[in-house]
Short mmCIF file of C-alpha atoms in Angstrom, two decimals:
data_model
loop_
_atom_site.label_atom_id
_atom_site.label_comp_id
_atom_site.label_asym_id
_atom_site.label_seq_id
_atom_site.Cartn_x
_atom_site.Cartn_y
_atom_site.Cartn_z
CA UNK A 1 0.09 -0.04 0.02
CA UNK A 2 1.39 3.43 -0.89
CA UNK A 3 2.59 5.48 1.96
CA UNK A 4 0.13 8.16 1.23
CA UNK A 5 -2.73 5.74 1.20
CA UNK A 6 -1.51 4.48 4.62
CA UNK A 7 -1.44 7.90 6.13
CA UNK A 8 -4.75 8.93 4.92
CA UNK A 9 -6.31 5.57 6.18
CA UNK A 10 -4.99 6.52 9.87
CA UNK A 11 -5.90 10.27 9.63
CA UNK A 12 -9.28 9.70 8.30
CA UNK A 13 -10.12 6.69 10.61
CA UNK A 14 -7.38 5.49 12.91
CA UNK A 15 -10.14 3.03 14.07
CA UNK A 16 -10.24 0.74 11.22
CA UNK A 17 -6.96 -1.27 12.05
CA UNK A 18 -8.25 -1.52 15.55
CA UNK A 19 -11.44 -2.95 14.53
CA UNK A 20 -9.75 -5.43 12.72
CA UNK A 21 -7.53 -6.56 15.29
CA UNK A 22 -10.61 -6.70 17.71
CA UNK A 23 -12.46 -9.02 15.30
CA UNK A 24 -9.55 -11.34 15.60
CA UNK A 25 -9.69 -11.10 19.50
CA UNK A 26 -13.31 -11.96 19.36
CA UNK A 27 -12.94 -15.18 17.03
CA UNK A 28 -10.43 -16.34 19.68
CA UNK A 29 -12.48 -15.70 22.56
CA UNK A 30 -15.55 -17.33 20.91
CA UNK A 31 -13.47 -20.23 20.12
CA UNK A 32 -12.70 -20.79 23.85
CA UNK A 33 -16.19 -22.19 24.33
CA UNK A 34 -15.88 -24.53 21.37
CA UNK A 35 -12.73 -25.73 22.57
CA UNK A 36 -13.96 -26.66 26.01
CA UNK A 37 -17.04 -28.34 24.50
CA UNK A 38 -14.44 -30.59 22.60
CA UNK A 39 -12.46 -30.99 25.68
CA UNK A 40 -15.54 -32.00 27.92
CA UNK A 41 -16.67 -34.53 25.30
CA UNK A 42 -13.02 -35.91 25.11
CA UNK A 43 -12.73 -35.17 21.36
CA UNK A 44 -9.02 -34.19 21.60
CA UNK A 45 -8.46 -33.87 17.71
CA UNK A 46 -11.37 -31.41 17.74
CA UNK A 47 -9.85 -29.57 20.56
CA UNK A 48 -6.51 -29.27 18.90
CA UNK A 49 -8.10 -28.19 15.78
CA UNK A 50 -9.93 -25.49 17.77
CA UNK A 51 -6.74 -24.71 19.55
CA UNK A 52 -5.09 -24.13 16.21
CA UNK A 53 -7.88 -21.67 15.01
CA UNK A 54 -7.29 -19.56 18.05
CA UNK A 55 -3.56 -19.48 17.60
CA UNK A 56 -4.31 -18.39 13.97
CA UNK A 57 -6.35 -15.71 15.22
CA UNK A 58 -3.59 -14.61 17.61
CA UNK A 59 -1.03 -14.71 14.90
CA UNK A 60 -3.31 -12.72 12.58
CA UNK A 61 -3.94 -10.19 15.52
CA UNK A 62 -0.29 -9.93 16.08
CA UNK A 63 0.44 -9.22 12.65
CA UNK A 64 -2.34 -6.60 12.32
CA UNK A 65 -0.55 -5.10 15.64
CA UNK A 66 2.78 -4.85 14.04
CA UNK A 67 1.53 -2.95 11.11
CA UNK A 68 -0.84 -0.46 13.01
CA UNK A 69 2.25 0.55 15.13
CA UNK A 70 4.53 0.80 12.08
CA UNK A 71 2.10 3.10 10.04
CA UNK A 72 0.44 4.96 12.70
CA UNK A 73 1.63 8.53 12.28
CA UNK A 74 3.44 10.13 15.02
CA UNK A 75 3.40 14.06 14.11
CA UNK A 76 0.22 14.18 12.17
CA UNK A 77 -3.08 15.13 13.60
CA UNK A 78 -5.30 12.23 14.03
CA UNK A 79 -8.97 12.47 14.74
CA UNK A 80 -8.35 10.08 17.63
CA UNK A 81 -5.39 10.58 19.91
CA UNK A 82 -2.25 8.33 19.10
CA UNK A 83 -2.21 7.48 22.74
CA UNK A 84 -5.64 6.33 22.89
CA UNK A 85 -5.15 4.05 19.75
CA UNK A 86 -2.31 2.33 21.43
CA UNK A 87 -4.02 2.11 24.84
CA UNK A 88 -7.10 0.36 22.78
CA UNK A 89 -4.70 -2.09 20.88
CA UNK A 90 -2.85 -3.14 24.10
CA UNK A 91 -6.06 -4.03 25.93
CA UNK A 92 -7.33 -5.96 22.83
CA UNK A 93 -3.99 -7.54 22.65
CA UNK A 94 -4.44 -9.03 26.22
CA UNK A 95 -7.57 -10.59 25.24
CA UNK A 96 -6.60 -12.54 22.11
CA UNK A 97 -3.16 -13.55 23.92
CA UNK A 98 -5.10 -14.78 27.03
CA UNK A 99 -7.43 -17.02 24.57
CA UNK A 100 -4.45 -18.58 23.27
CA UNK A 101 -2.83 -19.15 26.58
CA UNK A 102 -5.93 -20.70 28.05
CA UNK A 103 -6.38 -23.31 25.17
CA UNK A 104 -2.91 -23.97 25.25
CA UNK A 105 -2.40 -24.95 28.82
CA UNK A 106 -5.53 -26.97 28.77
CA UNK A 107 -4.70 -28.90 25.80
CA UNK A 108 -1.03 -29.44 26.83
CA UNK A 109 -2.05 -31.01 30.08
CA UNK A 110 -5.06 -32.73 28.42
CA UNK A 111 -7.19 -31.39 31.31
CA UNK A 112 -10.47 -32.87 32.17
CA UNK A 113 -13.47 -30.97 33.82
CA UNK A 114 -15.05 -32.71 36.65
CA UNK A 115 -18.68 -33.82 35.84
CA UNK A 116 -20.18 -31.72 38.51
CA UNK A 117 -18.65 -28.70 37.04
CA UNK A 118 -19.24 -29.19 33.43
CA UNK A 119 -22.64 -27.48 32.95
CA UNK A 120 -21.55 -24.28 34.99
CA UNK A 121 -18.17 -24.14 33.40
CA UNK A 122 -19.50 -24.15 29.88
CA UNK A 123 -22.15 -21.54 30.80
CA UNK A 124 -19.21 -19.43 32.18
CA UNK A 125 -17.27 -19.68 29.09
CA UNK A 126 -20.21 -18.71 26.82
CA UNK A 127 -20.71 -15.78 29.21
CA UNK A 128 -17.28 -14.63 28.90
CA UNK A 129 -17.74 -14.82 25.21
CA UNK A 130 -20.63 -12.55 25.61
CA UNK A 131 -18.57 -10.02 27.21
CA UNK A 132 -16.16 -10.14 24.35
CA UNK A 133 -19.07 -9.60 21.77
CA UNK A 134 -20.00 -6.52 23.55
CA UNK A 135 -16.41 -5.19 23.53
CA UNK A 136 -16.34 -5.80 19.89
CA UNK A 137 -19.46 -3.99 19.48
CA UNK A 138 -18.27 -0.99 21.27
CA UNK A 139 -15.12 -0.89 18.94
CA UNK A 140 -17.42 -1.11 15.97
CA UNK A 141 -19.48 1.83 16.97
CA UNK A 142 -16.37 4.16 17.36
CA UNK A 143 -16.23 5.28 13.71
CA UNK A 144 -19.71 6.64 14.11
CA UNK A 145 -18.80 8.21 17.42
CA UNK A 146 -16.02 9.88 15.76
CA UNK A 147 -18.11 11.22 12.81
CA UNK A 148 -20.54 13.11 15.20
CA UNK A 149 -17.52 14.56 17.23
CA UNK A 150 -18.28 12.49 20.22
CA UNK A 151 -21.46 13.81 20.57
CA UNK A 152 -25.34 12.96 20.24
CA UNK A 153 -27.28 9.84 20.11
CA UNK A 154 -23.92 7.86 19.49
CA UNK A 155 -22.79 8.81 22.63
CA UNK A 156 -25.75 7.47 24.31
CA UNK A 157 -25.80 4.16 22.47
CA UNK A 158 -22.08 3.27 23.16
CA UNK A 159 -22.64 4.31 26.74
CA UNK A 160 -25.42 1.68 26.55
CA UNK A 161 -23.07 -0.98 25.14
CA UNK A 162 -20.33 -0.15 27.71
CA UNK A 163 -22.82 -0.66 30.56
CA UNK A 164 -23.83 -4.04 29.05
CA UNK A 165 -20.19 -4.98 29.08
CA UNK A 166 -20.00 -4.06 32.78
CA UNK A 167 -23.29 -5.95 33.73
CA UNK A 168 -22.01 -9.23 31.91
CA UNK A 169 -18.64 -8.95 33.14
CA UNK A 170 -20.19 -8.67 36.61
CA UNK A 171 -22.37 -12.08 35.95
CA UNK A 172 -18.98 -13.70 35.05
CA UNK A 173 -17.62 -12.73 38.55
CA UNK A 174 -20.59 -14.53 40.18
CA UNK A 175 -20.14 -17.57 37.85
CA UNK A 176 -16.55 -17.60 38.89
CA UNK A 177 -17.27 -17.60 42.61
CA UNK A 178 -19.80 -20.47 42.11
CA UNK A 179 -17.32 -22.40 40.33
CA UNK A 180 -14.75 -22.05 42.61
CA UNK A 181 -17.02 -22.96 45.57
CA UNK A 182 -18.27 -26.05 43.64
CA UNK A 183 -14.44 -27.25 43.02
CA UNK A 184 -13.78 -26.71 46.74
CA UNK A 185 -16.39 -29.11 47.71
CA UNK A 186 -14.78 -31.87 45.73
CA UNK A 187 -11.11 -30.99 45.83
CA UNK A 188 -10.43 -33.52 48.17
CA UNK A 189 -11.44 -36.10 45.69
CA UNK A 190 -9.14 -35.29 43.08
CA UNK A 191 -5.30 -35.10 42.59
CA UNK A 192 -3.89 -31.92 44.17
CA UNK A 193 -2.05 -30.90 40.87
CA UNK A 194 -5.30 -31.18 39.05
CA UNK A 195 -7.07 -29.14 41.37
CA UNK A 196 -4.44 -26.40 41.21
CA UNK A 197 -4.67 -26.43 37.22
CA UNK A 198 -8.49 -26.46 37.62
CA UNK A 199 -8.49 -23.25 39.93
CA UNK A 200 -6.28 -21.74 37.36
CA UNK A 201 -8.21 -22.14 34.36
CA UNK A 202 -11.06 -20.89 36.08
CA UNK A 203 -9.37 -17.85 36.92
CA UNK A 204 -7.70 -17.47 33.45
CA UNK A 205 -11.17 -17.66 31.62
CA UNK A 206 -12.35 -15.10 33.80
CA UNK A 207 -9.35 -12.73 33.11
CA UNK A 208 -10.87 -13.01 29.29
CA UNK A 209 -13.96 -10.99 30.75
CA UNK A 210 -11.84 -8.59 32.57
CA UNK A 211 -9.71 -7.80 29.40
CA UNK A 212 -12.90 -7.49 27.30
CA UNK A 213 -14.19 -5.09 30.11
CA UNK A 214 -10.84 -3.19 30.04
CA UNK A 215 -11.55 -2.51 25.93
CA UNK A 216 -14.71 -1.18 26.98
CA UNK A 217 -13.18 1.10 29.61
CA UNK A 218 -10.69 2.59 27.03
CA UNK A 219 -13.48 3.40 24.76
CA UNK A 220 -15.39 5.10 27.64
CA UNK A 221 -12.37 7.46 27.96
CA UNK A 222 -12.80 8.60 24.67
CA UNK A 223 -16.04 10.15 25.53
CA UNK A 224 -14.44 11.65 28.60
CA UNK A 225 -11.94 13.52 26.38
#
């Protein structure tokens, strides 16, 4: 792409590369649920296949990150501050990297989920994915927000989206507490190392919701500015 075209893209809409990056982060986060469905079913071939898809999304996101940092102007006026672009990128990067780490850890250890935890755990994974969906929606709405000069109905709409992120993330917190409590009840029946890694996986999946909420938090800061 010619240099002039690259600069024009960032000057006119610096959010577009972020939106593409967030799309990869969303894919990876959504696939975490599919990964654990395969794991619960004992279908390790499918689990490995989904883990590869998550890894591919992470690699794509990493490529987009490098391109964004490479071409983002330093001395030109942007419709969105350069520091805000990079802050959003960092938050989104945490999300996609965590999805890869979660699947890699569970697959590497061929972890199992105790039967009494399966239903709650899969609901938990799905709810975490819902937080990421709302974060993706928030990023998708930033272009329109910029067009209105961060005023008007678009502000109210994106504030509603951010509020949903916070509400769903709070739900994942409650689900995490319930899962940890349920694991505590049965942990004496399981090998100590398995218990340790189960607690770890529950926490790491919850971190996905926290990182998605962080993305929303970066967007809401744009409104304050």
